[in-house]
Coordinates of C-alpha atoms in Angstrom, one line a residue:
X1 CA 0.0 0.0 0.0
X2 CA 1.4 3.4 -1.0
X3 CA 2.3 6.1 1.5
X4 CA -0.4 8.3 0.0
X5 CA -3.0 5.7 0.6
X6 CA -2.0 5.1 4.2
X7 CA -2.1 8.9 4.9
X8 CA -5.6 9.2 3.5
X9 CA -8.6 8.9 5.9
X10 CA -10.9 6.0 4.9
X11 CA -14.5 6.9 4.3
X12 CA -17.4 4.5 4.4
X13 CA -20.6 5.7 2.7
X14 CA -23.6 4.1 4.4
X15 CA -26.6 4.1 2.1
X16 CA -29.9 2.3 1.6
X17 CA -33.5 3.2 1.0
X18 CA -35.7 4.7 3.6
X19 CA -36.2 2.5 6.6
X20 CA -33.7 -0.2 5.5
X21 CA -31.8 0.0 8.8
X22 CA -28.9 2.3 8.2
X23 CA -29.0 4.0 11.6
X24 CA -29.3 0.6 13.4
X25 CA -26.1 -0.5 11.7
X26 CA -24.4 2.8 12.4
X27 CA -25.3 2.5 16.1
X28 CA -23.7 -0.9 16.2
X29 CA -20.5 0.5 14.7
X30 CA -20.4 3.3 17.3
X31 CA -21.2 1.2 20.3
X32 CA -19.1 -1.9 19.8
X33 CA -15.6 -2.2 21.2
X34 CA -13.4 -2.3 18.2
X35 CA -10.8 0.2 19.2
X36 CA -11.4 2.7 16.5
X37 CA -13.0 6.2 16.5
X38 CA -15.1 7.5 13.7
X39 CA -16.4 10.9 12.7
X40 CA -20.0 10.6 11.5
X41 CA -21.8 12.8 8.9
X42 CA -25.6 12.3 8.8
X43 CA -27.8 13.7 6.1
X44 CA -31.6 14.0 6.3
X45 CA -34.3 14.7 3.8
X46 CA -36.5 17.2 5.6
X47 CA -36.5 20.5 7.4
X48 CA -36.5 19.1 10.9
X49 CA -33.8 16.6 11.9
X50 CA -34.3 13.7 14.2
X51 CA -31.6 11.2 13.0
X52 CA -29.0 12.8 15.2
X53 CA -31.2 11.9 18.2
X54 CA -31.6 8.3 16.9
X55 CA -27.8 7.8 17.0
X56 CA -26.5 6.3 20.3
X57 CA -24.6 8.6 22.7
X58 CA -20.9 8.0 21.9
X59 CA -17.6 9.7 21.9
X60 CA -17.7 10.1 18.2
X61 CA -18.5 13.5 16.7
X62 CA -21.7 13.6 14.7
X63 CA -22.4 16.3 12.0
X64 CA -25.9 16.7 10.8
X65 CA -27.1 18.2 7.5
X66 CA -30.9 18.7 7.0
X67 CA -33.3 19.8 4.3
X68 CA -31.7 18.3 1.3
X69 CA -30.2 15.3 -0.3
X70 CA -26.5 14.9 0.2
X71 CA -26.1 14.3 -3.5
X72 CA -27.8 17.5 -4.4
X73 CA -28.3 20.7 -2.4
X74 CA -26.0 20.0 0.5
X75 CA -22.9 18.6 -1.3
X76 CA -21.1 21.8 -0.6
X77 CA -21.8 21.2 3.1
X78 CA -20.3 17.7 2.9
X79 CA -17.2 19.1 1.3
X80 CA -16.9 21.8 4.0
X81 CA -17.4 19.3 6.8
X82 CA -14.8 16.9 5.4
X83 CA -12.4 19.8 4.9
X84 CA -12.8 20.8 8.5
X85 CA -12.3 17.2 9.7
X86 CA -9.0 17.0 7.8
X87 CA -7.6 19.7 10.0
X88 CA -8.2 17.4 13.0
X89 CA -6.9 14.2 11.4
X90 CA -5.4 12.7 14.5
X91 CA -8.6 12.5 16.5
X92 CA -10.3 9.8 14.5
X93 CA -9.5 6.7 12.4
X94 CA -12.2 7.0 9.8
X95 CA -15.3 8.8 8.6
X96 CA -18.8 7.4 8.1
X97 CA -21.2 9.2 5.9
X98 CA -24.8 8.1 6.4
X99 CA -26.9 9.4 3.4
X100 CA -30.6 10.1 3.3
X101 CA -32.6 7.1 2.1
X102 CA -33.4 9.0 -1.1
X103 CA -29.7 9.6 -2.1
X104 CA -28.2 8.2 -5.3
X105 CA -24.7 7.1 -4.1
X106 CA -23.1 8.0 -7.4
X107 CA -22.9 11.8 -6.8
X108 CA -21.9 11.2 -3.2
X109 CA -19.0 9.1 -4.5
X110 CA -18.1 11.8 -7.0
X111 CA -17.4 14.1 -4.1
X112 CA -14.3 12.1 -3.2
X113 CA -12.8 12.6 -6.7
X114 CA -14.0 16.0 -8.0
X115 CA -12.9 18.2 -5.0
X116 CA -9.1 18.4 -4.8
X117 CA -8.8 18.7 -1.0
X118 CA -11.2 15.8 -0.4
X119 CA -9.5 13.7 -3.1
X120 CA -6.0 14.1 -1.6
X121 CA -6.9 13.8 2.1
X122 CA -9.6 11.0 2.0
X123 CA -10.1 7.6 0.4
X124 CA -13.5 6.2 -0.4
X125 CA -13.2 2.8 1.3
X126 CA -16.5 1.3 0.3
X127 CA -20.2 2.0 -0.4
X128 CA -22.2 -0.1 2.0
X129 CA -25.8 -0.5 1.1
X130 CA -28.4 -1.7 3.6
X131 CA -31.3 -3.5 2.0
X132 CA -34.7 -4.2 3.6
X133 CA -35.4 -7.8 2.7
X134 CA -39.1 -7.4 3.1
X135 CA -39.7 -4.3 1.0
X136 CA -36.8 -4.2 -1.4
X137 CA -38.7 -5.8 -4.4
X138 CA -41.5 -3.2 -4.0
X139 CA -38.9 -0.4 -3.8
X140 CA -37.2 -1.6 -6.9
X141 CA -40.5 -1.3 -8.8
X142 CA -41.1 2.3 -7.8
X143 CA -37.7 3.9 -7.0
X144 CA -34.7 4.5 -9.3
X145 CA -32.7 5.4 -6.2
X146 CA -33.2 2.0 -4.6
X147 CA -31.7 0.3 -7.7
X148 CA -28.8 2.8 -7.9
X149 CA -28.0 2.2 -4.2
X150 CA -27.7 -1.5 -4.9
X151 CA -25.9 -1.1 -8.3
X152 CA -23.1 1.1 -6.7
X153 CA -22.7 -1.0 -3.6
X154 CA -19.4 -2.6 -2.7
X155 CA -21.0 -4.4 0.3
X156 CA -24.7 -5.2 0.7
X157 CA -26.2 -5.8 4.1
X158 CA -29.4 -7.7 3.5
X159 CA -31.2 -6.7 6.6
X160 CA -34.5 -7.8 8.2
X161 CA -34.1 -11.3 7.0
X162 CA -36.3 -12.5 9.9
X163 CA -39.3 -10.9 8.3
X164 CA -39.3 -13.0 5.2
X165 CA -39.2 -16.8 4.4
X166 CA -36.2 -18.6 3.0
X167 CA -37.7 -18.8 -0.4
X168 CA -38.5 -15.1 -0.4
X169 CA -34.9 -14.4 0.7
X170 CA -33.5 -16.4 -2.1
X171 CA -35.7 -14.5 -4.6
X172 CA -34.4 -11.2 -3.2
X173 CA -30.8 -12.3 -3.4
X174 CA -31.3 -13.4 -7.0
X175 CA -32.7 -9.9 -7.9
X176 CA -29.8 -8.2 -6.1
X177 CA -27.4 -10.3 -8.2
X178 CA -29.1 -9.3 -11.4
X179 CA -28.3 -5.6 -10.4
X180 CA -24.9 -6.1 -8.9
X181 CA -22.8 -9.3 -9.5
X182 CA -19.7 -8.3 -7.5
X183 CA -20.8 -6.9 -4.2
X184 CA -20.5 -9.1 -1.1
X185 CA -23.9 -9.8 0.4
X186 CA -24.3 -10.4 4.1
X187 CA -27.6 -11.5 5.6
X188 CA -28.5 -9.7 8.9
X189 CA -31.3 -9.2 11.4
X190 CA -31.4 -5.7 13.0
X191 CA -28.1 -4.8 11.5
X192 CA -26.2 -7.7 13.2
X193 CA -23.4 -8.2 10.8
X194 CA -19.7 -8.6 11.6
X195 CA -18.1 -5.1 11.4
X196 CA -15.0 -6.4 9.7
X197 CA -17.3 -7.3 6.8
X198 CA -18.4 -3.7 6.3
X199 CA -15.5 -1.5 7.6
X200 CA -11.9 -1.4 6.2
X201 CA -12.9 -3.2 3.0
X202 CA -10.8 -1.1 0.6
X203 CA -13.4 -2.2 -1.9
X204 CA -14.4 0.9 -3.9
X205 CA -13.0 0.5 -7.4
X206 CA -13.2 3.6 -9.6
X207 CA -12.4 1.5 -12.7
X208 CA -15.5 -0.7 -12.1
X209 CA -17.7 2.4 -11.7
X210 CA -16.3 4.0 -14.9
X211 CA -17.0 0.7 -16.8
X212 CA -20.6 1.0 -15.8
X213 CA -21.0 4.8 -16.0
X214 CA -18.3 6.2 -18.3
X215 CA -19.3 9.8 -17.5
X216 CA -19.2 9.2 -13.8
X217 CA -16.7 12.0 -13.0
X218 CA -18.5 14.5 -15.3
X219 CA -22.2 13.8 -14.9
X220 CA -23.6 16.0 -12.2
X221 CA -27.3 15.5 -13.0
X222 CA -29.6 13.9 -10.5
X223 CA -33.4 13.9 -10.1
X224 CA -35.6 12.6 -7.3
X225 CA -39.1 11.2 -7.5
X226 CA -41.1 14.5 -7.4
X227 CA -44.0 12.6 -5.7
X228 CA -42.0 12.0 -2.6
X229 CA -42.2 14.8 0.1
X230 CA -40.9 15.2 3.6
X231 CA -43.1 16.9 6.3
X232 CA -41.9 17.6 9.8
X233 CA -43.9 18.7 12.9
X234 CA -43.0 19.7 16.5
X235 CA -45.1 20.2 19.6
X236 CA -44.2 21.7 23.0
X237 CA -46.6 19.9 25.4
X238 CA -45.8 16.3 26.5
X239 CA -47.2 13.5 24.4
X240 CA -50.0 11.2 25.7
X241 CA -48.7 7.7 24.7
X242 CA -52.2 6.2 24.4
X243 CA -53.4 9.1 22.2
X244 CA -50.3 8.8 20.0
X245 CA -50.5 5.1 19.6
X246 CA -54.2 5.2 18.7
X247 CA -53.6 8.0 16.1
X248 CA -50.5 6.6 14.5
X249 CA -52.0 3.1 14.4
X250 CA -55.0 4.3 12.4
X251 CA -52.9 6.6 10.2
X252 CA -50.4 3.8 9.2
X253 CA -53.2 1.3 8.7
X254 CA -55.1 3.6 6.4
X255 CA -52.2 5.3 4.6
X256 CA -49.1 3.1 5.3
X257 CA -48.6 2.2 1.6
X258 CA -47.8 5.8 0.9
X259 CA -45.7 6.4 4.0
X260 CA -42.2 5.2 3.2
X261 CA -40.7 6.3 6.5
X262 CA -42.0 7.8 9.7
X263 CA -39.6 8.7 12.6
X264 CA -39.7 10.9 15.6
X265 CA -38.4 11.7 19.1
X266 CA -41.3 12.0 21.6
X267 CA -41.4 13.5 25.1
X268 CA -43.8 11.3 27.0
X269 CA -45.7 12.8 30.0
X270 CA -44.0 12.0 33.3
X271 CA -41.0 10.4 31.6
X272 CA -37.4 11.7 31.7
X273 CA -36.2 9.6 28.7
X274 CA -36.7 10.3 25.0
X275 CA -38.8 7.9 23.1
X276 CA -37.8 7.1 19.5
X277 CA -40.6 6.1 17.2
X278 CA -39.9 4.6 13.8
X279 CA -42.1 3.1 11.1
X280 CA -41.7 1.7 7.5
X281 CA -45.0 1.6 5.8
X282 CA -47.4 -0.1 8.3
X283 CA -44.6 -1.7 10.4
X284 CA -43.9 0.4 13.5
X285 CA -41.5 0.2 16.4
X286 CA -40.3 2.3 19.3
X287 CA -38.2 2.4 22.4
X288 CA -36.6 4.8 24.9
X289 CA -33.2 5.9 23.7
X290 CA -31.8 7.9 26.6
X291 CA -32.5 10.8 29.0
X292 CA -33.3 14.3 28.0
X293 CA -30.4 16.6 28.7
X294 CA -30.9 19.2 31.4
X295 CA -30.5 22.1 28.9
X296 CA -32.6 20.4 26.2
X297 CA -36.1 21.6 25.4
X298 CA -38.5 18.6 25.7
X299 CA -40.1 19.1 22.3
X300 CA -41.6 16.2 20.4
X301 CA -40.7 16.0 16.7
X302 CA -42.2 13.8 14.0
X303 CA -41.1 13.4 10.4
X304 CA -43.0 11.8 7.6
X305 CA -41.5 10.9 4.2
X306 CA -43.8 9.6 1.5
X307 CA -46.4 10.3 -1.1
X308 CA -49.8 12.0 -0.9
X309 CA -49.0 13.5 2.5
X310 CA -51.7 15.8 3.8
X311 CA -49.8 18.5 5.9
X312 CA -52.8 20.0 7.7
X313 CA -54.2 16.6 8.6
X314 CA -50.9 15.3 9.9
X315 CA -50.3 18.5 11.9
X316 CA -53.7 18.4 13.5
X317 CA -53.4 14.7 14.3
X318 CA -50.0 15.1 15.9
X319 CA -51.1 18.1 17.9
X320 CA -54.1 16.2 19.2
X321 CA -51.7 13.7 20.8
X322 CA -50.5 16.2 23.4
X323 CA -51.7 16.0 27.0
X324 CA -54.5 18.4 27.7
X325 CA -53.3 21.8 28.7

């Protein structure tokens, strides 16, 4: 390995469609005892961020970029953050960039070749794509981003394998291989994959990408599905868990097919811990993720990403979940 390569900071791009389990895998990386420190850059599609609160409390530094896709409007922010991190090179061993679930990884990868400072100081180690085994075939039928995330992957974490049968899993793997014949595929439940199978892979090969996309280093065009929107809401009074569960249960049952991703941080009445709520279509989950900080306003935030979202209806429903004043 050349001196230039060893002096460069390895960067892992963690991608995957909405709700595939990227943050779950990221939390494993940050919480396991592997002796390495990572700087983390998180991108969200929406004006109100919650992903930073879904990341476990760790010594690592987390940088959050909201209201845009990392491969579009906030690429300049990514370059700026990476440049700032390079000035503190000795404090971490690598960088992890978690993209929004709507990101095409190609423009993200471009960043590590088109900007001179980023190109000389960092090395794109691998694009790791987390795939939702239960929903990926549906996503491939309605999302170009989902296919691009798989096509550009160096490593595929086939997540949520416990939600499908073995025959369904084999069908999914066959479809993944039709899109990407060279990426390593690792089956996982709740992101439980060996970290030495996703980190330190030295797997990104520019030559392979150029063979697939000859204008990779010149093409800066990128479009999203215009039907997909993000809506965010916040309330100041504590949430009544029974009201919230009844409302969100009805909402997801009636409109879950159009709700690609729902996530939020809730302040329950009489509870000193933050409650993290997450859903993919009709499948919902939640748990307490840590105490509210003394200087932190206990505001509940909820983000919806999907199609045919009705902002006034969602706002009124969420506000009605507050305890009576």
